[in-house]
Short mmCIF file of C-alpha atoms and ligand atoms in Angstrom, two decimals:
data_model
loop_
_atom_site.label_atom_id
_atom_site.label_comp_id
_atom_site.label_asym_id
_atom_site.label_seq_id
_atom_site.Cartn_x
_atom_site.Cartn_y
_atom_site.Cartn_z
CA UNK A 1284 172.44 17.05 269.08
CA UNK A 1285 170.52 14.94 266.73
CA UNK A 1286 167.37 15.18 264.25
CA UNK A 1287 165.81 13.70 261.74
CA UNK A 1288 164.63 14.41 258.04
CA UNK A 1289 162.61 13.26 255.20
CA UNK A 1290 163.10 14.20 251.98
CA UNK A 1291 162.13 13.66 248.51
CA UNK A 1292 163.81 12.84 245.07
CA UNK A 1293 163.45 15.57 242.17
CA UNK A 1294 163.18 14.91 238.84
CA UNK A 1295 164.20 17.63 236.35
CA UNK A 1296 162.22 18.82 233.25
CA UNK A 1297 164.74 21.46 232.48
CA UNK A 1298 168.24 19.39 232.81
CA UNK A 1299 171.30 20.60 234.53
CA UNK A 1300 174.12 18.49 232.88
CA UNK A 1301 177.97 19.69 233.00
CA UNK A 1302 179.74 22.03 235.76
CA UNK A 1303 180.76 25.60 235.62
CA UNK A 1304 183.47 25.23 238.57
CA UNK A 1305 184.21 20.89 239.10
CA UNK A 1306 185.90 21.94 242.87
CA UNK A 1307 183.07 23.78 243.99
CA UNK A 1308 180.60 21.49 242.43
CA UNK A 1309 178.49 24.82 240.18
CA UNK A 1310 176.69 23.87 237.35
CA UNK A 1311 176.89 25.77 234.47
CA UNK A 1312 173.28 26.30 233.62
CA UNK A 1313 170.11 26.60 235.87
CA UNK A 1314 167.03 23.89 236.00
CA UNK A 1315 164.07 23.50 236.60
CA UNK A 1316 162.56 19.98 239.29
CA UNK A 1317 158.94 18.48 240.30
CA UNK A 1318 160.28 17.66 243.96
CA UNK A 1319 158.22 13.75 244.02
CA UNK A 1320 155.78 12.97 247.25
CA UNK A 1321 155.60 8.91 247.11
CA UNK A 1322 159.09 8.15 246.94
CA UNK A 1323 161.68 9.32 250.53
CA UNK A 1324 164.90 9.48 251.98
CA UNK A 1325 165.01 9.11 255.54
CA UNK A 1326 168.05 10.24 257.62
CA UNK A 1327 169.27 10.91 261.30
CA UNK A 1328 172.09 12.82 262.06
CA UNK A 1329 173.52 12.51 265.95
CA UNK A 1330 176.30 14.62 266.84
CA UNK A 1331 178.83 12.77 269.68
CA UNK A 1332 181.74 14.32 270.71
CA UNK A 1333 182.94 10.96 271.55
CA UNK A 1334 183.03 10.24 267.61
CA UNK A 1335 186.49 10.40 266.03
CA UNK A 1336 185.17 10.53 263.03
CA UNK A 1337 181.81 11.07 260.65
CA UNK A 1338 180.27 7.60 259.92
CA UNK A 1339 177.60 7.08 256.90
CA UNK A 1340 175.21 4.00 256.71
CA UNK A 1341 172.98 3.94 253.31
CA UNK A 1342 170.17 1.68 254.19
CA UNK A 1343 172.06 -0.41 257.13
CA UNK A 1344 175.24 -0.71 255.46
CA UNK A 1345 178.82 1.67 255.76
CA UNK A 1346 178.84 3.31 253.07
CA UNK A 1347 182.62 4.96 252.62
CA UNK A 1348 182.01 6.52 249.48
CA UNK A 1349 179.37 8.65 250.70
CA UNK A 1350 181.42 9.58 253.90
CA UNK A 1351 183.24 11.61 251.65
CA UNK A 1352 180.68 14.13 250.10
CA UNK A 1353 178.56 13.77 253.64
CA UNK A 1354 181.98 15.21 255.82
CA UNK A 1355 182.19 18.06 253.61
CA UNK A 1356 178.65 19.35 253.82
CA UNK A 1357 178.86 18.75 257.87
CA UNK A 1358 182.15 20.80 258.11
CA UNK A 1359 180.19 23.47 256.41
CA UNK A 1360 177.59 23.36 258.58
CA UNK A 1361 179.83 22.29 261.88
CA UNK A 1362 181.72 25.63 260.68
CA UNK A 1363 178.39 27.93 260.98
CA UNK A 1364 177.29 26.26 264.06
CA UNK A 1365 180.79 26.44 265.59
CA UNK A 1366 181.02 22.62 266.64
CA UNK A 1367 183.92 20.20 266.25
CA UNK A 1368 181.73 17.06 266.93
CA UNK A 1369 181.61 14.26 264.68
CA UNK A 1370 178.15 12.80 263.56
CA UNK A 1371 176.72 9.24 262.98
CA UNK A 1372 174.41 9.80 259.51
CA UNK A 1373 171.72 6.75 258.69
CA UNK A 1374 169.84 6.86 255.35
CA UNK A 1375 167.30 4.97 254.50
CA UNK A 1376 165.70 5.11 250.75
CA UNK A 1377 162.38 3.81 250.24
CA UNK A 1378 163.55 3.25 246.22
CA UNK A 1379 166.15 2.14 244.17
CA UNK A 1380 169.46 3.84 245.45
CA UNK A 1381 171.85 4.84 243.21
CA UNK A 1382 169.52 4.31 239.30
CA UNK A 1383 168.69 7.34 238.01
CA UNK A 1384 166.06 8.07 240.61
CA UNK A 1385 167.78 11.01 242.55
CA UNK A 1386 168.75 9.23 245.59
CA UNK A 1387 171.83 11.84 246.23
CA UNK A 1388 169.35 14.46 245.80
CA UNK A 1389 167.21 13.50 248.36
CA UNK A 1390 170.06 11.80 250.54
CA UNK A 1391 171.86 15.30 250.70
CA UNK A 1392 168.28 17.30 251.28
CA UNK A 1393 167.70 15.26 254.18
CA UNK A 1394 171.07 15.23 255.33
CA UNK A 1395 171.90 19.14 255.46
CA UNK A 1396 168.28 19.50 256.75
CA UNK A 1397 168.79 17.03 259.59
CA UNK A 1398 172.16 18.75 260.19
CA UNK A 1399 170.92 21.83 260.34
CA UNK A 1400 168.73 21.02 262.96
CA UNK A 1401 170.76 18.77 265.28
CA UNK A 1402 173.02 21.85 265.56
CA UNK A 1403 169.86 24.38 265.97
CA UNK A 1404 170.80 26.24 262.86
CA UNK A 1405 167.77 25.59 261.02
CA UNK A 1406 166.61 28.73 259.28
CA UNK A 1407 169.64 29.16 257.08
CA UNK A 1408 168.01 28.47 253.71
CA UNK A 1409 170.48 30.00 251.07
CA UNK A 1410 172.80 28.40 253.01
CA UNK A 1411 171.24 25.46 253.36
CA UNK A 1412 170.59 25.15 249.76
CA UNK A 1413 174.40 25.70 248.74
CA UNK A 1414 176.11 23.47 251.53
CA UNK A 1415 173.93 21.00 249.65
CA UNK A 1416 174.99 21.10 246.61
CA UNK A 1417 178.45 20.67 247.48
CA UNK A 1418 177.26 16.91 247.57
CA UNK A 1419 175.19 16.93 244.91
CA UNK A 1420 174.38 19.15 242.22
CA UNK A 1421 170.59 18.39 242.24
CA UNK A 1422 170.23 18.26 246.04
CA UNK A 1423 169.03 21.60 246.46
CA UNK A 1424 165.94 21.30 244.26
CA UNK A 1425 165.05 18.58 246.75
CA UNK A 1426 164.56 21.40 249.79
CA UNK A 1427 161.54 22.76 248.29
CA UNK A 1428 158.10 22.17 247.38
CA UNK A 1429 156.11 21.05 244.08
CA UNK A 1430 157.67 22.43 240.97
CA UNK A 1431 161.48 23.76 241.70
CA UNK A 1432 163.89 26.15 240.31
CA UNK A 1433 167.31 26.16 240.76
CA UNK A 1434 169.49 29.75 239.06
CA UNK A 1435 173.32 30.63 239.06
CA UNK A 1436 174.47 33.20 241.33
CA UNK A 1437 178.05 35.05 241.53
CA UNK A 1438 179.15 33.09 243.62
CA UNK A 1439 176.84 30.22 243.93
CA UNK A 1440 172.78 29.15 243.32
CA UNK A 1441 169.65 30.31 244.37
CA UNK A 1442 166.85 27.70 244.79
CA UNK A 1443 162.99 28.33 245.52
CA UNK A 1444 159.75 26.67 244.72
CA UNK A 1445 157.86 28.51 241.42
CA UNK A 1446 154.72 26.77 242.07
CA UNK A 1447 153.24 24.48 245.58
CA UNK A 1448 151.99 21.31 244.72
CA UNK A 1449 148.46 22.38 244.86
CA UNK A 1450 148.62 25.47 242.93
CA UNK A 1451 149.23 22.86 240.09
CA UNK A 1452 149.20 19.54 240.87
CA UNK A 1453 150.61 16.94 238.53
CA UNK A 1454 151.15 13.49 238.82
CA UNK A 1455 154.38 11.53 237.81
CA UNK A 1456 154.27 7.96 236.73
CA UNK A 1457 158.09 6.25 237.61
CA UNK A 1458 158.66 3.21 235.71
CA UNK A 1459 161.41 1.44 236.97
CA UNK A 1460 163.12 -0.73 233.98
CA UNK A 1461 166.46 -1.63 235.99
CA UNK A 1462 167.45 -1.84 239.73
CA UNK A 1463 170.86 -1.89 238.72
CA UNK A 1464 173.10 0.87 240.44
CA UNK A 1465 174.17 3.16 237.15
CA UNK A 1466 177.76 2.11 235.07
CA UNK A 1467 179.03 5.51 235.52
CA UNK A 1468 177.45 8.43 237.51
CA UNK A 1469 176.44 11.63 236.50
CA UNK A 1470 179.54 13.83 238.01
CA UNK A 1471 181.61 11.31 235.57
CA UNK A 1472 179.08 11.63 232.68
CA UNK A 1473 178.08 15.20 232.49
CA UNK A 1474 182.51 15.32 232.94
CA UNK A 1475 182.85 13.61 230.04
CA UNK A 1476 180.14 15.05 227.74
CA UNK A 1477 181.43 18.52 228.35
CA UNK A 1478 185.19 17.72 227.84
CA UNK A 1479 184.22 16.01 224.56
CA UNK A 1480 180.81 15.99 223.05
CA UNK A 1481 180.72 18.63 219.95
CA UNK A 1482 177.28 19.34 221.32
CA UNK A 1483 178.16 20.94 224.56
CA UNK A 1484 178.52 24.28 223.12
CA UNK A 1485 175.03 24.09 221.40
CA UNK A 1486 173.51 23.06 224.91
CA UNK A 1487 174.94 26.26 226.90
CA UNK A 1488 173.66 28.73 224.12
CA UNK A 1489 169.91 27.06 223.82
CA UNK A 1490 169.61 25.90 227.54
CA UNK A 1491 168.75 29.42 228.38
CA UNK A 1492 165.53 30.17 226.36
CA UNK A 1493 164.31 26.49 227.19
CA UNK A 1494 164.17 27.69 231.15
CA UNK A 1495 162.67 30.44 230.19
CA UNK A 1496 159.97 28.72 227.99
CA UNK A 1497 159.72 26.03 230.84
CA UNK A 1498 158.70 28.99 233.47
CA UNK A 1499 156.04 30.45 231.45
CA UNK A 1500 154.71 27.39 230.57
CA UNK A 1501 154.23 26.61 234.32
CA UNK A 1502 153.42 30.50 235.34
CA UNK A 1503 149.99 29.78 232.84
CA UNK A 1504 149.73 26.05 233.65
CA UNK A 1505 149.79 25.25 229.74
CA UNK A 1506 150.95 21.37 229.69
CA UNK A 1507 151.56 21.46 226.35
CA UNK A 1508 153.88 23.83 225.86
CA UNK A 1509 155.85 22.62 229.19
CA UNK A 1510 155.77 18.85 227.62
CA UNK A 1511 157.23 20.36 224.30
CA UNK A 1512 160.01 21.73 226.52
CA UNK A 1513 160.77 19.06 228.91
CA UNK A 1514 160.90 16.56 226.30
CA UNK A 1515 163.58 18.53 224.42
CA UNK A 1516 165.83 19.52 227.26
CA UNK A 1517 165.84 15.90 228.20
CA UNK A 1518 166.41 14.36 224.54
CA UNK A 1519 169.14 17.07 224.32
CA UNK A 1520 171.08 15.86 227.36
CA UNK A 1521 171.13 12.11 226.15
CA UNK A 1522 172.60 13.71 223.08
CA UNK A 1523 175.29 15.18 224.85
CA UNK A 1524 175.76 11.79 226.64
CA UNK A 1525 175.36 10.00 223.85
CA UNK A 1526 177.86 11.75 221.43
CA UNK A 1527 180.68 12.13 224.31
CA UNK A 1528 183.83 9.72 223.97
CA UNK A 1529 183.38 6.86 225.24
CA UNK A 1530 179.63 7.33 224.63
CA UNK A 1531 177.31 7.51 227.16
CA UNK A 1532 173.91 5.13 226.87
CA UNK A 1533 172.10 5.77 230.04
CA UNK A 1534 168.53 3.66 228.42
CA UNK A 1535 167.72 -0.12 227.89
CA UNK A 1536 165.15 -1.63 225.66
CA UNK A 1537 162.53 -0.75 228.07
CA UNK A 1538 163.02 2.88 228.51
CA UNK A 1539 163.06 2.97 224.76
CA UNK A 1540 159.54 1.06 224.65
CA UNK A 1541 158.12 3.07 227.38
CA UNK A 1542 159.10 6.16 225.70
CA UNK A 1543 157.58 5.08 222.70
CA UNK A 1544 153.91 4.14 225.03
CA UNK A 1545 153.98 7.94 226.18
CA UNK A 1546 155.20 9.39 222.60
CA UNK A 1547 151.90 7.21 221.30
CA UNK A 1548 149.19 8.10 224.14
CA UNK A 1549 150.64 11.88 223.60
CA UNK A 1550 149.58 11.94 220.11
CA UNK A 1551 146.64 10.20 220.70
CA UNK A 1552 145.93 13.47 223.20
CA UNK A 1553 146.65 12.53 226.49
CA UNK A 1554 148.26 15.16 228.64
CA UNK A 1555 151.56 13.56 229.13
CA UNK A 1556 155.28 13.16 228.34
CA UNK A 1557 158.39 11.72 229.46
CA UNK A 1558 161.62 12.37 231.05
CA UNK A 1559 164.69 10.72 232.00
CA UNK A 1560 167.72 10.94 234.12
CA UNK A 1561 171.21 9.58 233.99
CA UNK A 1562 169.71 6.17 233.98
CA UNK A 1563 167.33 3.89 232.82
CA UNK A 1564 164.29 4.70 234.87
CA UNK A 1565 161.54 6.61 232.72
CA UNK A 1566 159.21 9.35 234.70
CA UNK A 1567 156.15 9.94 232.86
CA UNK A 1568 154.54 13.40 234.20
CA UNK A 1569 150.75 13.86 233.31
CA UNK A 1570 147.93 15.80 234.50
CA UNK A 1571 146.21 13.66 237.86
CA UNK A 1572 142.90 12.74 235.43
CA UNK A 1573 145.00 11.13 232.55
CA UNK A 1574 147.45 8.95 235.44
CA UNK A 1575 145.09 5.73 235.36
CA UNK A 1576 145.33 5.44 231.42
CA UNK A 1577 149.10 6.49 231.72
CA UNK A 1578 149.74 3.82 234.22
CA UNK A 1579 147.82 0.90 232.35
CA UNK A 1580 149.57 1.74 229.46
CA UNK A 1581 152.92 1.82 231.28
CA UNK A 1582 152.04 -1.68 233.28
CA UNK A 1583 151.75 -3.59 229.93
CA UNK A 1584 155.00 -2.27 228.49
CA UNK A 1585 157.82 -5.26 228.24
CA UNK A 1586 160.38 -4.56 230.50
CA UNK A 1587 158.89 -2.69 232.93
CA UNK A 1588 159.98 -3.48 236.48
CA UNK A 1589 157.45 -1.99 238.49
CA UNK A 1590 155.05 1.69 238.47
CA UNK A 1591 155.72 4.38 241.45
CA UNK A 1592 153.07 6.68 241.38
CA UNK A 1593 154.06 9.84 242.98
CA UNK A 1594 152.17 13.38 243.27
CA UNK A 1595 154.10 16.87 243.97
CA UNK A 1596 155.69 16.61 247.21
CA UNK A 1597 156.67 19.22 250.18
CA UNK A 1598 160.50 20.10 250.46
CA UNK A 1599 162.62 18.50 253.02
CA UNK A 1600 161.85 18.50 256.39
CA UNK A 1601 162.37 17.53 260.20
CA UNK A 1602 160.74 14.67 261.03
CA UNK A 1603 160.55 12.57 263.87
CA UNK A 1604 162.94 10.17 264.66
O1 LIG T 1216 172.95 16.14 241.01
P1 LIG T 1216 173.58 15.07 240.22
O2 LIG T 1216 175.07 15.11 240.25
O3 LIG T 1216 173.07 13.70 240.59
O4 LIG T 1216 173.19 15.28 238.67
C1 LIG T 1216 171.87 15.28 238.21
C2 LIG T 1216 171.82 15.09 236.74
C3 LIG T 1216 170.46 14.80 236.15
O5 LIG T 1216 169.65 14.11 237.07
C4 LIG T 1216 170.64 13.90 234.95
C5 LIG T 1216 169.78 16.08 235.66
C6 LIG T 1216 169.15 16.94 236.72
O6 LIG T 1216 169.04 18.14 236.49
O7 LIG T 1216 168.74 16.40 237.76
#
């Protein structure tokens, strides 16, 4: 009755920002993830049935919060399993938890995945992929390999890998600008920009055609046109953060110069461009020959904290303990 899993973070080039259903945790538009090798979650789950209840530790320490979105993932999975027993969860990040580097993502990958498999009901992958995004919208992208996408269904999402890391390998630069957990998180962010950004409307009626663009662009391995994309989807989600009441600024001075180091090398023709989550952190993705220039550049930019270099990683998976 226990297992463990590693997982990955995702970043998204194609942006999932505001919910279709808030109770059932649905977003209202697809997206489209590089699942990252180089940074991990680590996470044992061990079922007791002398537990009274589900505890969480996030890297050694209770973590209550958590507890809550963790418990309602394990029901789901206690429910197909037919088990009653309560679990002890640890999670261990090798990165920044909690900064706009996709920590829930990978937390909840390796958690349902761990789960799963500590109850011997590994194998249940559309199931899988929607128990975890009851605990976080992005978590599913983070079950499979290289570049991910993640579609609406009736009644849920479907998830599956478009292209394996080696089919098209790219390399993503992280520059961390703040370790600083994030002033408000994305569930309250993406809240607020769709109650009350006059941009929301103009995001659901384009979002479409960018996925689309963003999946041919990857189905004929033509950077360009998928850096064109990416850039906009993400520029067009701070927009809708940054025009919501209260206004949303999820960058500091140093994302702002860093963006400005890749907008520069871009035009200067080096195959790269940036993204960004709800948070400072800036994730510059490049082809592999172009990463040394993109990281010097990068290492000489004020501000920035420190350079994770990560490849296209594998999905989540069981691990040993
Ligand atoms: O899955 P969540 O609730 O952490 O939201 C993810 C939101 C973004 O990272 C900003 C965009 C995305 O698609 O990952």
């Amino acid at each position: 009755m226990q297992a463990s899993a590693i997982a990955h973070p995702n970043v998204a080039l194609i942006k999932y920002w505001g919910k279709r259903d808030t109770e059932q945790n649905l977003p209202a538009t697809g997206s489209l993830s590089l699942t990252l090798a180089g940074l991990a979650t680590r996470t044992r789950v061990s079922f007791d049935p002398a537990l009274r209840a589900d505890t969480v530790s996030v890297n050694g320490a209770e973590d209550a919060k958590a507890a809550v979105g963790v418990a309602r993932c394990l029901d789901r999975l206690r429910a197909i399993a037919g088990s009653r027993d309560f679990a002890r969860v640890d999670s261990e990040n090798d990165f920044p938890t909690g900064a706009g580097l996709a920590s829930s993502a990978s937390g909840y990958a390796a958690l349902v995945t761990a789960a799963a498999a500590a109850l011997n009901i590994a194998g249940h992958d559309a199931e899988r992929a929607n128990i975890a995004r009851q605990g976080s919208g992005s978590a599913p992208r983070s079950l499979y390999d290289g570049i991910v996408l993640l579609e609406n269904t009736d009644d849920g999402i479907a998830c599956r890998s478009v292209s394996a890391p080696a089919a098209w390998p790219l390399s993503v630069l992280v520059a961390v600008t703040s370790r600083a957990p994030k002033s408000v998180g994305s569930t309250e962010g993406m809240e607020r920009s769709r109650l009350t950004s006059p941009c929301y409307p103009g995001w659901l009626e384009t979002h479409p055609a960018d996925l689309q663009a963003a999946l041919e662009s990857v189905a004929c391995r033509d950077f360009e046109a998928l850096a064109k994309v990416s850039e906009h989807s993400c520029l067009k989600m701070h927009a809708l953060a940054m025009s919501a009441q209260p206004a949303l600024v999820y960058w500091n001075a140093a994302t702002m110069a860093a963006m400005q180091v890749v907008r520069d090398l871009r035009a200067a023709g080096t195959p790269v461009f940036f993204t960004i989550d709800a948070g400072p952190q800036l994730k510059a993705v490049c082809l592999p020959e172009a990463a040394p220039v993109v990281k010097a550049a990068l290492s000489e930019c004020p501000g920035v904290l420190e350079l994770v270099e990560c490849s296209l990683g594998e999905g989540a998976r069981v691990s040993e303990p």
